[in-house]
Each structure stands twice: as C-alpha cells, then as structure tokens.
Amino acid sequence: NAAGSPHTARPKARTIALTFDDGPDPVWTPRILDVLRRNHVHATFFVVGTQVVAHPELVRRIVAEGHQIGIHTFTHPDLSRLAPWQRSLELRETQLAVAGAADVTTALLRPPYSSENDALDDADWSVLKQADTAGYVTVLSTLDAEDWQRPGTARVLANATPHGKAGQIVLMHDAGGDRSQTVAALNTLIPRLKAQGFRFSTVGAAVGMAVPVRPAGTGDHLQGIALIRMLQLGDWTIRLLGMLMYAAGAVSVLRAAVVLVAAHRHRRLRAGRRARPWGPPVTEPVSVIVPAYNESAGIEAAVRSLVASDHPVEIIVVDDGSTDGTADLVEALGLPGVRVIRQRNAGKPAALNTGLAAATCDLVVMVDGDTVFEPDAVRMIVQPFADPRTGAVSGNAKVVNRGGLLGRWQHIEYVVGFNLDRRLFDLAECMPTVPGAVGAFRRRALLALGGVSDVTLAEDTDLTMALCRAGWRVVYEEGAVAWTEAPASLGALWRQRYRWCYGTLQAMWKHRGALVQSGAAGRLGRRGLLYLLLFQILLPLLAPVVDVFALYGLVFLDPLRITALWLAFLLLQLLMGLYAFRLDGERPGPLWSLPLQQFVYRQLMYLVVIQSVFTAVSGSRLRWQRMERYGSLRAPAGAETAHCGRTRPGPESAVDPGPGRRVVVRAPE
C-alpha cells in the first residue's frame, strides 16, 4: 500500500517463489522440505491454524530451515462468506498458533480458494481490504500447479513451469491429501528451472518486501502456546470421547447379544421344565413375612392378596415402629392366618429378622408392603425348592402404576432390563439379587447366615450374594408374578435408584472375595459381579460421554452418521424390548415411548450411577430412604374369608380401605 492506495508487487524477472498451502502435514511437508533442502531452495508455506496446532514441530522446522511462513486462516473457510469479526478471528487465531509454535509472526496472508488477481470479485476485494487494514499483505499466485487435482506428475510439472522470463509465484500444496505427485514434480522442476537460469526465493525476497516475518512478542508467544495446548487438549479429548463412544457401543451390543441369547436359551429350558418339573410338587405351608413401616396406603391390598393365595400360608406383618396406624389397620381387618408383630423402629433388616424368628415354616416368602401378589404367586415361587440345592427364588415383579411416561419407562425397565438380566443370571447360576418385592428363601439357609444383614442399603442383594457364596442355588421363577408400586415422580425415582445403586456397590465390595473363590461363589464373582461391574457400573459411567460426543458430532462433525448410529442403537433397544415383552406376556404398546426414554430416563439412571460411585469413593455413608406410597395397588375380592388359596379374585374388584385411605383397584392388562 503506497500513499494509501493498494498496488500489486510482482516477483523479479527469472525469480520463482514456490508456495505451499494447507499444511503442515506430517507426511508430505517433511518430504517437500527434504526436496527443498537437497536443492538448496527456500519457499513460503501458508499454514492452516488447525494444522499448526496439530503439528507445531513442523512449523518450527520450516522456520529453522530458512523458509517463510504465511497464514492461510485457522479452519480454511471462504473468508468472503464470513462476517468481518469472523475473518478477524480466523486470522488472529492462526497468527497466535504460529507465534506459539515457532515464536514468529508474519504479515503474509493467502486467503483460501484464492488464485490470481484477475479472479478477484467484490466479495474477495472486501476481504483484501480488511486484511490490509489489519496489516497483512495478501499473496496471490501467478501459476497454479493444480496439484490438488492430482492430474499426474507430468501435468503438475507442466502447470508449474513458467513460459518466458517473468517471475512467478507458483501455487502448490503440501497437505490436503496425497501429495506424492507434488513431491515427484518438485524433484524435476527445481533442477530444470535452475538449468534455465531461474533462481528460487521466498515471496518476501522475490517482491522486495522488508522482513515480513518477525520474532513474536512475549505476549503473543505465551498466548500462542496456551492456544496450542488448549486446542491439543480439546483434540485429545474429542479422540478420547470417540474411542469411549465406540467402546460403549461395543459393550451395549455385547450386552444385547448376551442377554438375548441367554433369554432364548432360558425359554427353551423352561419349556422343557414344564414337562420335567423341579421335582415333586411343593405343597408344604409357607411363612410370608411383610416388613412394614408407614405402609397404610397399600398394606391392606398387599395382605388381602396374600390371604387369597392358592397355597397354604401364614402371614407375619412386622410393624417397624409405624406412625401412621399400619399395624392397627392390619389387625382391624381380622383376616385368618395373619399375625401382626410390633417393634420399635429398627430398619427393614431387623423387621425381616423378627419375622424369621417368628416363622414356623421352613420356606419363607419376603414381601414389600407396597406389593400385591397374584393368587398363584406363592405356589409358583416355592416350586423350585423341590430341588434341595435351591436356597432362594426370585419372582417376577411388575409395575402396577404404568400411567404416564415415567410409569411406562419403569415398566419397560422392569421387563427389558431386570427380567432379561434375571434370565441370564439364572442360566449362568450367578443370581446377584432376589428382589425384596417378591422373593422366597429356605429359612434354615438364612439362619445359617445369621439372618438378614444391615451393613448395606441393599439388604436383598447382600443376602442373595451371601447365599450364593454359601453354596446355595438361586433361581428365577418368572411365573411368580407380583405387582409393585413404582415411584411416580423424578425425585422419588432418584432417591429409590440412588439407594439401590449405592447398596449394590456396597454389596459388591463386601462380596468381592467371590472373585477368587471356586464353586457357586466363584460363579457369582466371575460371572455375576463382573457383569454388574461392566454393564451396570462402567457402561453407565461411559454413557454421558457418548451423549456429549453425539451432540458434538451433530453440530461439528457428520450429523447424518451420528443420527444413523443413534437410530441403530434405538433399533437394537426396540428389538430387545419386543422380545422381552413377548417373553413376559406383555403387550408391546408402551414401547412407543422408548425413543423418549433415551432423552430423559436413561440420563437420570446414568447420573444415579455416577453419584453413587462418587459417594462410595468418597467414603460417605448414605442413609436408608423410604419410598413414598401412592395407594395405587389393587386388592382382590373375597380375601376377607379366603385362606390358603381357597379364593381367586376376579379381574376387577373394589375394596373400601377406610376413611383417609384410597386403594385404586385395577386388573393388570
């Protein structure tokens, strides 16, 4: 710019300024530098900021070997399509990257997608004027080797060869793809032009510029180093996220394959078991223990359903210091075979141990106070005890309050998550949990363990693992169906699952010795515990990473690819859901909410695991938290006079639970 007006400076006669765009590249830039060094030629490299950040050592080599540096923007956009502030940001970031990498700044700029002077339009001219105001000298080309098209070495050589004696600025590339033709053409071009009397120079020397590349100031150098380190960390993080996403995807697919194969195998074995049952029918009476603390909303429905069982039962309701009249309510029912034991509040394990001490039968069924049994559930759940090796049986808990999205999502989780896993654990003989809502045990096996332990918040998981380690077999009886209330709010769900997850972590740590044991204990350790660790702890910890990377990919990478991966994952979940619902005899209608589940429910469950892990690692102890009851359980009709399975309720029945209480009576679909 002379006297405030722009002008064009051309290279001196018989002077060639070789220029290379889009680098530095870890493969092709070193090879081009080697060719230039062998031929004692200096050139000008217009670098892209992102490449500088990725390969700062190459920028240092370029400068150290006497070549000039120019900037080619940070992300290689078309500057004419950007707002002025975006252009300034592109140039400033690239300048800082060069300053951080090689401790120099440069006044040379070549806009991406530029060529010769005659090709400039009004938009391009606005870019040049803004660059001039910022102190940059825009370097266009006079000869385009068109090596980016890879037309062949001979064509690249012909395009880069000047006609006549005029000086030239030759445009070539050291990055952006396979540059083997560029390297081959240079090996011939430089000696040939030297023989014709041409000399090679940097752009600055070719047009007579006074030192376009200068040492960077301390501030720019430090800012540049910080920029490079920050962006390198970001690149590393993105690569790590990508690897974790693929790892999580592989683990998810592996789990799906394992549980589906196991479920199919389990179904075939059950079909065979119908013809060859566990053994002679188990007809001996059963003690049913119902620990209850402030369960007035649902205890009547629960007890009436147990009285209506088609198997002889004694029912022991242990009131653990309730303050809402739970014990009074049960006693007022006057149902045959029902005993109420009152004790001071001591927690659920203590209530269960009280019930064990009072039980008169060797087989005991433990039932939560918010659970209603099907009439045949007790009979079904005790049949596996025909095998003397069986120490405990898990029943099939189903969600009764399925209204609304949250209810549907928990229904899906119970059927697809919990029950598919139970089939796998049953097949692998490593059942880690008999749920508190519906589980049966040999009383003498429990007494041999010292009863129910209170050292974890998941007493059912702790007890089941202890039975496995003692050599007892724990099985799953899907025909023993019980209906339980699920949390009806996100807050209540969070508290319940937080307790479950934290308690499971406690139990896993308590029984970690099973990993090195043999027999049934070893199966629990090396199959059950490792499965829980991989699929219920590590996979949820990775899942938020997958979600973050997916969002990043939708915005900055390939949205079509990310969407396709998400749809493939959703299809896998849907197929698992359809098969699980079929196995459980459920209608698949609720599965329409599965896509929505991925955006809210799944993240909530992952956050529960994350918080539980951090709580466990920090050494904090979580208090037991009771779930809120809603009174959505149904009570079977005729239970007032039924005993030991003499009456079976109809599909719809109504019970007046008394003033101040409400029981919604609804038959399962």
PDB file of N, CA and C in Angstrom, residues 50-88:
ATOM      1  N   THR A  50      -5.307 -24.952  12.333  1.00  0.00           N
ATOM      2  CA  THR A  50      -5.569 -26.244  12.959  1.00  0.00           C
ATOM      3  C   THR A  50      -4.423 -27.222  12.724  1.00  0.00           C
ATOM      4  N   GLN A  51      -3.783 -27.128  11.566  1.00  0.00           N
ATOM      5  CA  GLN A  51      -2.631 -27.984  11.277  1.00  0.00           C
ATOM      6  C   GLN A  51      -1.416 -27.554  12.099  1.00  0.00           C
ATOM      7  N   VAL A  52      -1.282 -26.254  12.327  1.00  0.00           N
ATOM      8  CA  VAL A  52      -0.193 -25.757  13.175  1.00  0.00           C
ATOM      9  C   VAL A  52      -0.350 -26.306  14.587  1.00  0.00           C
ATOM     10  N   VAL A  53      -1.580 -26.274  15.096  1.00  0.00           N
ATOM     11  CA  VAL A  53      -1.841 -26.792  16.435  1.00  0.00           C
ATOM     12  C   VAL A  53      -1.526 -28.280  16.507  1.00  0.00           C
ATOM     13  N   ALA A  54      -1.870 -29.011  15.458  1.00  0.00           N
ATOM     14  CA  ALA A  54      -1.646 -30.455  15.448  1.00  0.00           C
ATOM     15  C   ALA A  54      -0.176 -30.811  15.269  1.00  0.00           C
ATOM     16  N   HIS A  55       0.589 -29.966  14.532  1.00  0.00           N
ATOM     17  CA  HIS A  55       1.986 -30.301  14.219  1.00  0.00           C
ATOM     18  C   HIS A  55       2.889 -29.085  14.380  1.00  0.00           C
ATOM     19  N   PRO A  56       2.998 -28.541  15.576  1.00  0.00           N
ATOM     20  CA  PRO A  56       3.830 -27.339  15.760  1.00  0.00           C
ATOM     21  C   PRO A  56       5.299 -27.581  15.466  1.00  0.00           C
ATOM     22  N   GLU A  57       5.761 -28.805  15.634  1.00  0.00           N
ATOM     23  CA  GLU A  57       7.177 -29.091  15.367  1.00  0.00           C
ATOM     24  C   GLU A  57       7.533 -28.890  13.906  1.00  0.00           C
ATOM     25  N   LEU A  58       6.569 -29.097  13.001  1.00  0.00           N
ATOM     26  CA  LEU A  58       6.837 -28.887  11.580  1.00  0.00           C
ATOM     27  C   LEU A  58       6.959 -27.399  11.266  1.00  0.00           C
ATOM     28  N   VAL A  59       6.188 -26.577  11.947  1.00  0.00           N
ATOM     29  CA  VAL A  59       6.306 -25.131  11.753  1.00  0.00           C
ATOM     30  C   VAL A  59       7.682 -24.660  12.216  1.00  0.00           C
ATOM     31  N   ARG A  60       8.133 -25.204  13.336  1.00  0.00           N
ATOM     32  CA  ARG A  60       9.467 -24.839  13.814  1.00  0.00           C
ATOM     33  C   ARG A  60      10.538 -25.266  12.818  1.00  0.00           C
ATOM     34  N   ARG A  61      10.368 -26.422  12.200  1.00  0.00           N
ATOM     35  CA  ARG A  61      11.347 -26.875  11.213  1.00  0.00           C
ATOM     36  C   ARG A  61      11.339 -25.974   9.986  1.00  0.00           C
ATOM     37  N   ILE A  62      10.137 -25.580   9.544  1.00  0.00           N
ATOM     38  CA  ILE A  62      10.036 -24.698   8.376  1.00  0.00           C
ATOM     39  C   ILE A  62      10.821 -23.413   8.611  1.00  0.00           C
ATOM     40  N   VAL A  63      10.623 -22.807   9.767  1.00  0.00           N
ATOM     41  CA  VAL A  63      11.307 -21.549  10.086  1.00  0.00           C
ATOM     42  C   VAL A  63      12.801 -21.786  10.271  1.00  0.00           C
ATOM     43  N   ALA A  64      13.163 -22.879  10.959  1.00  0.00           N
ATOM     44  CA  ALA A  64      14.578 -23.150  11.234  1.00  0.00           C
ATOM     45  C   ALA A  64      15.371 -23.380   9.949  1.00  0.00           C
ATOM     46  N   GLU A  65      14.740 -23.889   8.907  1.00  0.00           N
ATOM     47  CA  GLU A  65      15.449 -24.171   7.653  1.00  0.00           C
ATOM     48  C   GLU A  65      15.417 -23.001   6.690  1.00  0.00           C
ATOM     49  N   GLY A  66      14.962 -21.848   7.173  1.00  0.00           N
ATOM     50  CA  GLY A  66      15.063 -20.624   6.380  1.00  0.00           C
ATOM     51  C   GLY A  66      13.890 -20.331   5.477  1.00  0.00           C
ATOM     52  N   HIS A  67      12.812 -21.066   5.607  1.00  0.00           N
ATOM     53  CA  HIS A  67      11.629 -20.811   4.789  1.00  0.00           C
ATOM     54  C   HIS A  67      10.757 -19.749   5.458  1.00  0.00           C
ATOM     55  N   GLN A  68       9.897 -19.152   4.683  1.00  0.00           N
ATOM     56  CA  GLN A  68       8.984 -18.156   5.228  1.00  0.00           C
ATOM     57  C   GLN A  68       7.641 -18.792   5.565  1.00  0.00           C
ATOM     58  N   ILE A  69       6.982 -18.174   6.555  1.00  0.00           N
ATOM     59  CA  ILE A  69       5.663 -18.614   6.987  1.00  0.00           C
ATOM     60  C   ILE A  69       4.639 -17.550   6.605  1.00  0.00           C
ATOM     61  N   GLY A  70       3.522 -18.008   6.052  1.00  0.00           N
ATOM     62  CA  GLY A  70       2.367 -17.154   5.838  1.00  0.00           C
ATOM     63  C   GLY A  70       1.164 -17.831   6.452  1.00  0.00           C
ATOM     64  N   ILE A  71       0.081 -17.097   6.647  1.00  0.00           N
ATOM     65  CA  ILE A  71      -1.107 -17.722   7.241  1.00  0.00           C
ATOM     66  C   ILE A  71      -2.165 -17.948   6.172  1.00  0.00           C
ATOM     67  N   HIS A  72      -2.909 -19.032   6.377  1.00  0.00           N
ATOM     68  CA  HIS A  72      -3.918 -19.482   5.413  1.00  0.00           C
ATOM     69  C   HIS A  72      -5.249 -19.699   6.133  1.00  0.00           C
ATOM     70  N   THR A  73      -5.485 -18.885   7.187  1.00  0.00           N
ATOM     71  CA  THR A  73      -6.644 -18.944   8.089  1.00  0.00           C
ATOM     72  C   THR A  73      -6.536 -20.138   9.042  1.00  0.00           C
ATOM     73  N   PHE A  74      -7.460 -20.179   9.986  1.00  0.00           N
ATOM     74  CA  PHE A  74      -7.392 -21.199  11.023  1.00  0.00           C
ATOM     75  C   PHE A  74      -8.116 -22.479  10.623  1.00  0.00           C
ATOM     76  N   THR A  75      -9.274 -22.351   9.981  1.00  0.00           N
ATOM     77  CA  THR A  75     -10.064 -23.539   9.637  1.00  0.00           C
ATOM     78  C   THR A  75     -10.315 -23.682   8.138  1.00  0.00           C
ATOM     79  N   HIS A  76      -9.623 -22.860   7.326  1.00  0.00           N
ATOM     80  CA  HIS A  76      -9.724 -22.921   5.867  1.00  0.00           C
ATOM     81  C   HIS A  76     -11.135 -22.632   5.354  1.00  0.00           C
ATOM     82  N   PRO A  77     -11.769 -21.549   5.829  1.00  0.00           N
ATOM     83  CA  PRO A  77     -13.084 -21.198   5.280  1.00  0.00           C
ATOM     84  C   PRO A  77     -12.938 -20.247   4.097  1.00  0.00           C
ATOM     85  N   ASP A  78     -14.020 -20.018   3.401  1.00  0.00           N
ATOM     86  CA  ASP A  78     -14.064 -18.975   2.379  1.00  0.00           C
ATOM     87  C   ASP A  78     -14.324 -17.655   3.108  1.00  0.00           C
ATOM     88  N   LEU A  79     -13.284 -16.827   3.209  1.00  0.00           N
ATOM     89  CA  LEU A  79     -13.397 -15.602   4.001  1.00  0.00           C
ATOM     90  C   LEU A  79     -14.455 -14.654   3.461  1.00  0.00           C
ATOM     91  N   SER A  80     -14.700 -14.699   2.163  1.00  0.00           N
ATOM     92  CA  SER A  80     -15.683 -13.779   1.585  1.00  0.00           C
ATOM     93  C   SER A  80     -17.096 -14.077   2.069  1.00  0.00           C
ATOM     94  N   ARG A  81     -17.310 -15.263   2.618  1.00  0.00           N
ATOM     95  CA  ARG A  81     -18.638 -15.645   3.104  1.00  0.00           C
ATOM     96  C   ARG A  81     -18.806 -15.415   4.609  1.00  0.00           C
ATOM     97  N   LEU A  82     -17.759 -14.922   5.258  1.00  0.00           N
ATOM     98  CA  LEU A  82     -17.810 -14.726   6.700  1.00  0.00           C
ATOM     99  C   LEU A  82     -18.046 -13.261   7.046  1.00  0.00           C
ATOM    100  N   ALA A  83     -18.576 -13.069   8.244  1.00  0.00           N
ATOM    101  CA  ALA A  83     -18.714 -11.708   8.756  1.00  0.00           C
ATOM    102  C   ALA A  83     -17.336 -11.154   9.085  1.00  0.00           C
ATOM    103  N   PRO A  84     -17.174  -9.843   9.108  1.00  0.00           N
ATOM    104  CA  PRO A  84     -15.855  -9.256   9.403  1.00  0.00           C
ATOM    105  C   PRO A  84     -15.251  -9.749  10.710  1.00  0.00           C
ATOM    106  N   TRP A  85     -16.065  -9.905  11.762  1.00  0.00           N
ATOM    107  CA  TRP A  85     -15.497 -10.348  13.037  1.00  0.00           C
ATOM    108  C   TRP A  85     -14.991 -11.786  12.954  1.00  0.00           C
ATOM    109  N   GLN A  86     -15.667 -12.611  12.124  1.00  0.00           N
ATOM    110  CA  GLN A  86     -15.205 -13.985  11.958  1.00  0.00           C
ATOM    111  C   GLN A  86     -13.891 -14.034  11.189  1.00  0.00           C
ATOM    112  N   ARG A  87     -13.735 -13.150  10.184  1.00  0.00           N
ATOM    113  CA  ARG A  87     -12.463 -13.080   9.455  1.00  0.00           C
ATOM    114  C   ARG A  87     -11.327 -12.708  10.407  1.00  0.00           C
ATOM    115  N   SER A  88     -11.568 -11.692  11.230  1.00  0.00           N
ATOM    116  CA  SER A  88     -10.537 -11.261  12.177  1.00  0.00           C
ATOM    117  C   SER A  88     -10.157 -12.395  13.122  1.00  0.00           C
TER     118      SER A  88
END
